[in-house]
Amino acid sequence: MHIRILEQFSRSGKHPVFLLVIAMLMIAGNKPCYAEDKVVLIAAKGSGIESISNRDIRRVFLGLKSADSDFVNKPVINLYNRELYEDFLKNVMHMTEGTYKRKIVKRIFRNGTEEIKEVKMLDELNTHLTSNIGDISFVYNDVAEKMHDIEVVKVLW
Amino acid sequence: MAEVQGKGVQKLLAVVLVFTILFICKPSLADIKLNGFGSVAIGTVVEGEEFLADYPKTGIYNNDLSLDPDTTLGLQLSSYFTDKFSLIAQLAVHGASDYDPEIDWLYLNYYLTPELSVQAGRKRLPLYYYSDYFDVGYAYYWIRPPPDVYTWQITNYNGVSLLYETALGQWDANLNLYYGSEESEDNDLLSLLFDASVDETWKNMIGIVGTMSNNWLELRLTHMHGLIDRKISGVSVINDIEQQFLGISVNFTFDSLLILSEFNNYRQPENDVEYNAYLISFGYQIGKLTPHITRSSFKQEINVLGNDEQHYTTSVGLRWDVVDNIAVKVQYDDVVDEGVIVPVKGDSSSISFAVDFVF
């Protein structure tokens, strides 16, 4: 139906602003809306991680040891949702993806540290965290609630 | 079009083949990690005669297209015996060194505490900001760190080091103390400059490197003190002469804007040798593109021997992050060589292209 309306307006060419608004609404409608969702730091249940500052999360995701908790092990980058990953870099790491990648590469070749694990599937993330107690990652809160044997360590934003 | 110059194109192709296989199917064992890096670069001098792009390995571009000066391929093996104890080895081939394999890193690492580790073996000499990953082109936006600043003839040392990494409030801090020495027979850079075979030994090197960084600012201070022995054509010309190196780097990251700077001072007080070098660079990330502009300079004070090495470079370039671990770069370098008694390679303008990758 809306396609026919669009065709009608595009033929007449009288309402370009209206067309633009419709196009924007269609784009917005196809985009997953997570603006209202909280983003949380997660670990396996029983990890023992009680509190960790955003500053310390940044350190851990740069490949450094946690200064806040002995129970924090390794970070896992969640690439299931690209927008979430970019928001995490912006809100927690305070850097662009390019800068982050280069920092990690520097550390690998300067200190011989391990690469930071990346996962693209939520099932894989769930399995990894429950198999590696103390590893941490980030997901939307509603996603965390659906994962098995996972606890929320902290609300990130 | 001029024929591509290469000291060992066949050797390079063989190495590229091995790297391609490793890049596609990266092997991984439970406690052994393999990482690789590479820069395949091609360039030419468009005005002038020669451009010394890589001082330590004497990678020189001329009026022909050449693959050798900046092409580097390397493999790093990290073997974790336990959570605390590991072996790090890095093997690299450089076009400027005729693609002969060289061991740049080979050391044992042991974590005494989560924040304090000790290393023993062969490491990069951490004089400059980019010393540790000088060969890993993917880690910076230039095709090579500005040559005016990276004029070191000794790039590694054998010895021990202590690394302390901690958090101080809103800052990440690390302190690196090291002690060691390095001998270089027929040193590439000095043999080029003196036009004779030069053996160089840096010994009793004691150094300290301190770094502080937060979300937008990184400060690095480095100091090294040691002794030099030098033989030219087998004749000892320097023996137990003191040398000192002092360097400071200040880097800013304002969201997409990058401002990088480095200032170094090198002295041999007994020989009246002193030089200052600096770089200042601006880069701006626009999505996957990073255009950048850099000014660098090297100036040696005139001493009793009349040495007056002076040159500066203006570079503009573009880095394009094609995919996650591959970057394509293009760069234009304009060198002005003001040395009268010690000119390096004269004025030049050159253009180079590179593909950098890590895996």
XYZ file of C-alpha atoms in Angstrom:
516
model
C 0.000 0.000 0.000
C 2.652 2.485 1.076
C 4.599 1.678 -2.110
C 1.646 2.767 -4.234
C 1.406 6.027 -2.289
C 5.103 6.599 -2.821
C 4.770 6.021 -6.555
C 1.879 8.476 -6.706
C 3.839 11.145 -4.897
C 6.975 10.549 -6.897
C 5.019 10.963 -10.182
C 3.442 14.192 -9.048
C 6.684 15.489 -7.473
C 4.653 17.924 -5.390
C 5.588 16.681 -1.970
C 9.325 16.084 -1.788
C 9.486 16.805 1.946
C 6.721 14.313 2.613
C 8.571 11.754 0.491
C 11.740 12.350 2.448
C 9.925 11.894 5.752
C 8.383 8.629 4.544
C 11.733 7.384 3.312
C 13.328 8.205 6.659
C 10.540 6.460 8.534
C 10.950 3.374 6.356
C 14.682 3.311 7.018
C 14.104 3.813 10.730
C 11.463 1.068 10.688
C 13.921 -1.435 9.268
C 16.599 -0.595 11.806
C 16.606 -2.449 15.131
C 15.749 0.014 17.858
C 17.877 -0.432 20.948
C 17.854 3.157 22.151
C 15.758 2.249 25.174
C 17.728 -0.890 26.040
C 20.337 -0.960 28.723
C 23.739 -2.353 27.892
C 25.303 -4.552 30.542
C 28.612 -6.187 31.346
C 28.175 -9.918 31.768
C 30.121 -12.903 33.066
C 29.316 -16.494 33.939
C 27.278 -17.039 37.110
C 29.557 -17.519 40.086
C 32.433 -15.568 38.560
C 32.883 -13.696 41.839
C 33.221 -10.327 40.128
C 31.497 -7.910 42.505
C 32.433 -4.484 41.259
C 34.435 -3.104 38.381
C 34.760 0.487 37.260
C 34.320 1.628 33.668
C 37.946 2.698 33.843
C 38.971 -0.862 34.715
C 36.745 -2.340 32.003
C 38.606 -0.126 29.534
C 41.936 -1.450 30.831
C 40.811 -5.063 30.506
C 39.561 -4.536 26.934
C 42.943 -3.017 26.094
C 44.564 -6.287 27.163
C 45.759 -5.164 30.616
C 45.129 -6.950 33.879
C 42.182 -5.792 35.966
C 43.154 -3.497 38.814
C 39.743 -3.742 40.521
C 39.144 -7.467 40.812
C 41.260 -10.601 40.870
C 38.279 -12.508 39.495
C 38.221 -10.730 36.138
C 39.894 -12.894 33.524
C 39.829 -11.990 29.823
C 37.590 -9.756 27.708
C 35.446 -11.018 24.849
C 34.313 -8.673 22.102
C 30.705 -9.240 21.111
C 30.341 -8.644 17.381
C 26.833 -10.055 17.187
C 25.530 -6.527 16.858
C 27.844 -4.098 15.078
C 26.032 -1.024 16.390
C 26.415 -2.252 19.972
C 30.144 -2.825 19.416
C 30.592 0.704 18.045
C 28.625 2.170 20.953
C 30.786 0.193 23.393
C 33.938 1.616 21.813
C 32.475 5.106 21.994
C 30.979 4.977 25.499
C 33.483 2.811 27.355
C 36.710 2.752 25.356
C 36.370 6.386 24.237
C 37.945 5.753 20.841
C 37.105 4.882 17.274
C 37.277 1.330 15.974
C 40.449 2.127 14.019
C 42.231 3.529 17.056
C 41.145 0.553 19.157
C 42.357 -1.982 16.581
C 45.728 -0.277 16.323
C 46.144 -0.186 20.113
C 45.473 -3.915 20.335
C 47.888 -4.692 17.491
C 50.599 -2.598 19.182
C 50.165 -4.524 22.404
C 50.264 -7.920 20.698
C 53.502 -7.163 18.878
C 55.090 -5.176 21.714
C 54.283 -7.414 24.661
C 53.426 -10.743 23.096
C 49.988 -10.564 24.675
C 47.147 -12.691 23.358
C 44.631 -11.378 20.866
C 41.295 -10.360 22.318
C 38.693 -12.970 21.499
C 35.868 -11.912 19.203
C 32.558 -13.759 18.820
C 29.818 -13.190 16.281
C 27.078 -15.469 17.628
C 25.284 -15.140 20.964
C 25.270 -18.915 21.509
C 29.013 -18.930 21.049
C 29.374 -16.057 23.517
C 27.206 -17.862 26.068
C 29.198 -21.075 25.728
C 32.533 -19.276 25.917
C 31.649 -17.333 29.065
C 30.326 -20.366 30.914
C 33.417 -22.350 29.911
C 35.837 -19.563 30.871
C 34.826 -18.322 34.310
C 35.860 -14.713 34.824
C 35.777 -13.736 31.157
C 33.605 -10.686 30.526
C 31.631 -9.274 27.621
C 28.840 -6.796 26.873
C 25.272 -7.312 25.590
C 21.863 -5.631 25.682
C 20.089 -6.298 28.953
C 17.185 -8.154 27.319
C 19.685 -10.437 25.599
C 21.453 -11.114 28.911
C 18.165 -12.193 30.440
C 17.779 -14.871 27.759
C 21.288 -16.276 28.174
C 21.970 -19.330 30.334
C 24.052 -19.264 33.521
C 25.076 -15.678 32.867
C 24.943 -12.835 35.384
C 24.961 -9.105 34.942
C 28.059 -7.615 36.550
C 27.256 -4.016 35.807
C 24.975 -1.747 33.807
C 27.280 0.078 31.391
C 24.783 2.652 30.117
C 57.041 2.213 -16.822
C 60.326 1.421 -15.145
C 60.977 -2.171 -14.228
C 60.366 -2.902 -10.557
C 63.657 -3.147 -8.717
C 64.078 -5.943 -6.203
C 67.137 -7.514 -4.676
C 65.332 -10.784 -4.342
C 61.924 -10.736 -5.992
C 61.843 -14.545 -6.134
C 62.751 -14.712 -2.447
C 59.984 -12.208 -1.713
C 57.444 -14.212 -3.704
C 58.322 -17.358 -1.752
C 57.907 -15.506 1.547
C 54.621 -13.937 0.369
C 53.324 -17.403 -0.547
C 54.088 -18.741 2.936
C 52.455 -15.701 4.520
C 49.374 -16.011 2.314
C 48.899 -19.605 3.437
C 49.336 -18.600 7.095
C 47.021 -15.603 6.636
C 44.255 -17.809 5.228
C 44.591 -20.745 7.620
C 46.246 -19.419 10.734
C 47.484 -22.361 12.781
C 46.741 -22.343 16.484
C 47.782 -24.770 19.160
C 46.439 -24.748 22.686
C 49.312 -22.835 24.293
C 51.101 -21.472 21.258
C 49.859 -18.400 19.434
C 51.059 -17.326 16.030
C 50.651 -13.754 14.870
C 51.943 -12.249 11.688
C 52.414 -8.852 10.162
C 53.478 -7.534 6.828
C 53.972 -4.435 4.741
C 54.363 -4.760 1.020
C 55.369 -1.333 -0.247
C 56.385 0.070 -3.581
C 57.687 3.520 -4.282
C 59.862 5.793 -6.332
C 61.624 9.135 -6.195
C 59.832 11.577 -8.491
C 62.166 14.517 -7.928
C 65.787 14.274 -6.855
C 67.861 11.120 -6.877
C 67.458 9.106 -3.701
C 65.300 8.925 -0.555
C 66.560 7.175 2.566
C 63.246 5.787 3.827
C 64.585 3.370 6.436
C 67.752 4.483 8.213
C 68.579 1.384 10.285
C 68.222 -1.028 7.373
C 69.245 1.571 4.769
C 66.136 1.168 2.655
C 66.667 3.608 -0.194
C 64.304 4.569 -3.012
C 65.698 5.902 -6.283
C 64.165 6.879 -9.635
C 63.048 3.323 -10.380
C 60.032 1.675 -8.826
C 61.286 -0.439 -5.941
C 59.718 -2.982 -3.602
C 62.655 -3.340 -1.257
C 63.073 -0.279 0.985
C 59.881 -0.644 3.052
C 58.718 -4.207 2.470
C 58.715 -6.268 5.658
C 57.102 -9.550 6.632
C 57.210 -10.978 10.137
C 55.948 -13.773 12.324
C 55.567 -13.719 16.087
C 55.328 -16.864 18.131
C 54.048 -16.629 21.696
C 54.313 -19.790 23.711
C 52.575 -19.796 27.071
C 54.138 -22.447 29.315
C 51.930 -21.339 32.213
C 49.740 -18.289 32.922
C 52.852 -16.537 34.193
C 55.634 -17.839 32.009
C 55.950 -17.392 28.251
C 58.410 -17.287 25.364
C 58.083 -14.612 22.688
C 59.925 -14.919 19.380
C 59.687 -12.691 16.329
C 61.253 -13.453 12.995
C 61.182 -10.939 10.154
C 62.417 -10.514 6.605
C 63.085 -7.064 5.223
C 63.448 -6.108 1.593
C 66.177 -3.662 2.561
C 68.120 -6.586 4.078
C 67.727 -8.789 1.002
C 64.890 -10.794 2.649
C 67.306 -12.665 4.900
C 65.499 -13.760 8.088
C 66.389 -11.824 11.217
C 65.428 -12.512 14.830
C 64.168 -9.246 16.268
C 62.666 -10.610 19.461
C 63.511 -13.733 21.439
C 62.842 -13.485 25.137
C 61.328 -15.186 28.137
C 58.642 -13.352 30.040
C 57.668 -14.071 33.631
C 54.911 -12.351 35.628
C 56.172 -11.805 39.182
C 52.797 -10.248 40.047
C 49.813 -9.367 37.800
C 51.382 -5.922 37.319
C 55.095 -6.690 37.317
C 56.912 -8.849 34.786
C 60.548 -9.590 34.015
C 61.967 -10.337 30.556
C 65.291 -11.844 29.556
C 66.638 -12.250 26.042
C 66.648 -10.227 22.838
C 64.260 -7.287 22.505
C 63.756 -4.072 20.589
C 65.659 -1.128 22.036
C 62.796 1.115 23.240
C 64.396 4.461 22.432
C 61.601 5.862 20.314
C 57.824 5.846 20.613
C 57.424 3.465 17.654
C 60.574 1.409 18.374
C 58.722 -1.662 19.601
C 56.536 -1.992 16.514
C 58.617 -0.094 13.982
C 58.156 -2.956 11.494
C 54.416 -3.414 12.100
C 53.099 -0.900 9.584
C 49.474 -1.710 10.388
C 49.947 -0.123 13.834
C 50.451 3.421 12.507
C 49.103 5.499 9.659
C 52.341 6.289 7.838
C 54.057 3.907 5.449
C 57.042 4.132 7.797
C 57.672 6.211 10.954
C 59.273 9.536 9.924
C 62.878 8.689 8.940
C 64.303 11.994 10.246
C 63.460 10.877 13.773
C 64.166 7.149 13.436
C 67.850 7.464 12.602
C 69.077 4.691 14.888
C 71.889 2.368 13.871
C 71.271 -0.084 16.732
C 67.678 -1.308 17.013
C 67.875 -4.260 19.410
C 69.559 -5.251 22.633
C 70.321 -8.444 24.500
C 69.672 -8.188 28.188
C 67.027 -8.022 30.875
C 64.079 -5.759 31.532
C 61.399 -5.136 34.127
C 57.942 -3.962 33.131
C 55.482 -2.529 35.656
C 51.943 -1.792 34.422
C 49.397 -0.258 36.732
C 46.474 2.142 37.001
C 46.849 5.479 38.760
C 43.406 6.978 39.174
C 42.164 7.792 35.694
C 45.549 6.994 34.159
C 47.165 3.835 32.857
C 50.836 3.873 33.685
C 53.775 1.686 32.865
C 57.442 1.778 33.665
C 60.062 -0.200 31.781
C 63.630 -0.565 33.078
C 66.220 -2.318 30.931
C 69.880 -3.201 30.812
C 71.787 -4.739 27.915
C 74.129 -4.478 24.969
C 74.290 -5.079 21.217
C 77.081 -5.658 18.732
C 76.594 -4.893 15.041
C 79.234 -5.972 12.559
C 79.342 -4.070 9.276
C 76.492 -1.906 10.505
C 74.203 -0.974 7.595
C 73.615 2.679 8.403
C 77.108 3.624 9.599
C 78.765 1.758 6.741
C 76.605 3.784 4.338
C 77.381 7.101 6.024
C 81.132 6.459 6.406
C 81.432 4.644 3.090
C 83.458 1.953 4.854
C 82.820 -1.133 6.948
C 81.840 -0.030 10.469
C 81.488 -2.286 13.509
C 79.429 -0.717 16.286
C 78.906 -1.888 19.860
C 76.501 -0.305 22.320
C 77.203 -1.672 25.774
C 76.206 -1.159 29.408
C 72.966 0.392 28.242
C 70.702 1.329 31.124
C 67.347 2.720 30.160
C 64.027 3.771 31.573
C 60.754 4.331 29.732
C 57.691 5.742 31.473
C 54.261 6.043 29.895
C 51.071 7.619 31.230
C 47.842 7.582 29.273
C 44.167 8.313 29.685
C 41.241 8.487 27.273
C 42.667 11.296 25.180
C 46.285 11.886 26.164
C 49.417 9.744 26.134
C 52.757 10.888 27.535
C 55.988 8.948 27.106
C 59.389 9.789 28.539
C 62.516 7.792 27.775
C 66.143 8.010 28.792
C 69.085 5.765 27.947
C 72.692 5.923 29.028
C 75.470 3.682 27.719
C 78.887 3.318 26.143
C 79.944 3.010 22.491
C 82.792 1.198 20.771
C 83.297 1.792 17.038
C 85.703 0.403 14.485
C 85.985 1.775 10.955
C 87.641 -0.646 8.536
C 88.954 -2.547 11.550
C 90.511 0.497 13.198
C 89.161 1.497 16.601
C 88.011 5.112 16.464
C 85.702 5.214 19.500
C 86.248 3.289 22.680
C 84.083 3.434 25.797
C 82.560 6.761 24.826
C 79.505 7.802 26.813
C 76.176 8.313 25.016
C 72.858 9.644 26.277
C 69.411 9.592 24.707
C 66.428 11.559 25.966
C 63.008 11.446 24.332
C 59.499 12.692 24.975
C 56.276 11.910 23.127
C 52.933 13.599 23.592
C 49.986 12.158 21.694
C 46.385 13.350 21.692
C 43.252 11.505 20.567
C 40.260 13.840 20.313
C 37.630 11.457 18.961
C 38.564 11.407 15.251
C 41.475 13.845 15.467
C 44.928 12.443 16.206
C 47.875 14.654 17.115
C 51.194 12.844 17.443
C 54.518 14.303 18.495
C 57.981 13.135 19.436
C 61.109 15.058 20.447
C 64.504 13.435 20.936
C 67.939 14.577 22.013
C 71.068 12.445 21.561
C 74.494 13.305 22.958
C 78.040 12.014 23.117
C 79.408 14.646 25.546
C 83.058 13.578 25.241
C 82.942 13.759 21.430
C 80.971 16.996 21.227
C 78.234 15.207 19.273
C 74.634 16.301 19.762
C 71.504 16.122 17.664
C 67.847 16.962 18.055
C 65.021 15.366 16.130
C 61.289 15.880 16.239
C 58.061 15.001 14.516
C 54.622 16.516 14.705
C 51.746 14.912 12.902
C 48.010 15.404 12.472
C 45.615 12.689 11.356
C 41.838 12.704 11.045
C 39.707 9.584 10.872
C 36.785 9.799 8.469
C 35.216 6.377 8.598
C 37.784 3.993 7.190
C 39.974 6.778 5.811
C 42.710 8.592 7.724
C 44.360 11.469 5.900
C 47.462 12.771 7.672
C 50.189 15.367 7.446
C 53.566 15.286 9.190
C 56.600 17.474 9.615
C 59.813 15.921 10.917
C 63.329 17.198 11.334
C 66.852 16.127 12.254
C 69.472 18.654 13.195
C 72.987 17.912 14.365
C 74.859 20.747 16.011
C 78.122 21.604 14.295
C 80.995 20.196 16.326
C 84.795 20.282 16.170
C 84.713 17.742 13.317
C 82.363 19.988 11.368
C 79.504 17.482 11.268
C 76.361 19.295 10.239
C 73.775 16.647 9.328
C 70.492 18.490 8.877
C 67.354 17.450 7.048
C 63.612 17.854 7.346
C 60.631 16.194 5.697
C 57.036 17.091 4.997
C 54.791 14.088 4.433
C 51.159 13.822 3.426
C 49.341 10.549 3.124
C 46.168 8.568 3.339
C 45.429 5.320 5.124
C 42.402 3.266 4.098
C 41.310 0.440 6.391
C 39.938 -1.834 3.707
C 38.886 -4.602 6.063
C 39.534 -5.415 9.720
C 43.167 -6.407 9.363
C 44.268 -4.913 6.059
C 45.146 -1.292 5.371
C 46.147 0.370 2.131
C 48.314 3.487 2.245
C 49.664 6.111 -0.076
C 52.204 8.724 0.969
C 54.131 11.621 -0.520
C 57.387 12.687 1.142
C 59.290 15.866 0.436
C 62.823 15.883 1.910
C 65.050 18.920 2.200
C 68.655 17.996 2.998
C 70.573 20.990 4.349
C 73.721 19.108 5.309
C 76.810 20.633 3.684
C 79.653 18.524 5.047
C 77.412 15.545 5.809
C 74.567 15.472 3.278
C 72.569 12.250 3.579
C 70.882 11.742 0.217
C 70.089 15.254 -0.946
C 66.701 16.853 -1.604
C 63.993 14.546 -2.906
C 60.285 14.063 -3.423
C 58.924 10.555 -3.491
C 55.681 8.671 -3.587
C 54.987 5.259 -2.126
C 52.096 2.830 -1.810
C 51.748 0.048 0.739
C 49.480 -2.744 1.828
C 49.788 -3.507 5.544
C 48.224 -6.472 7.245
C 48.202 -8.395 10.486
C 46.878 -11.821 11.330
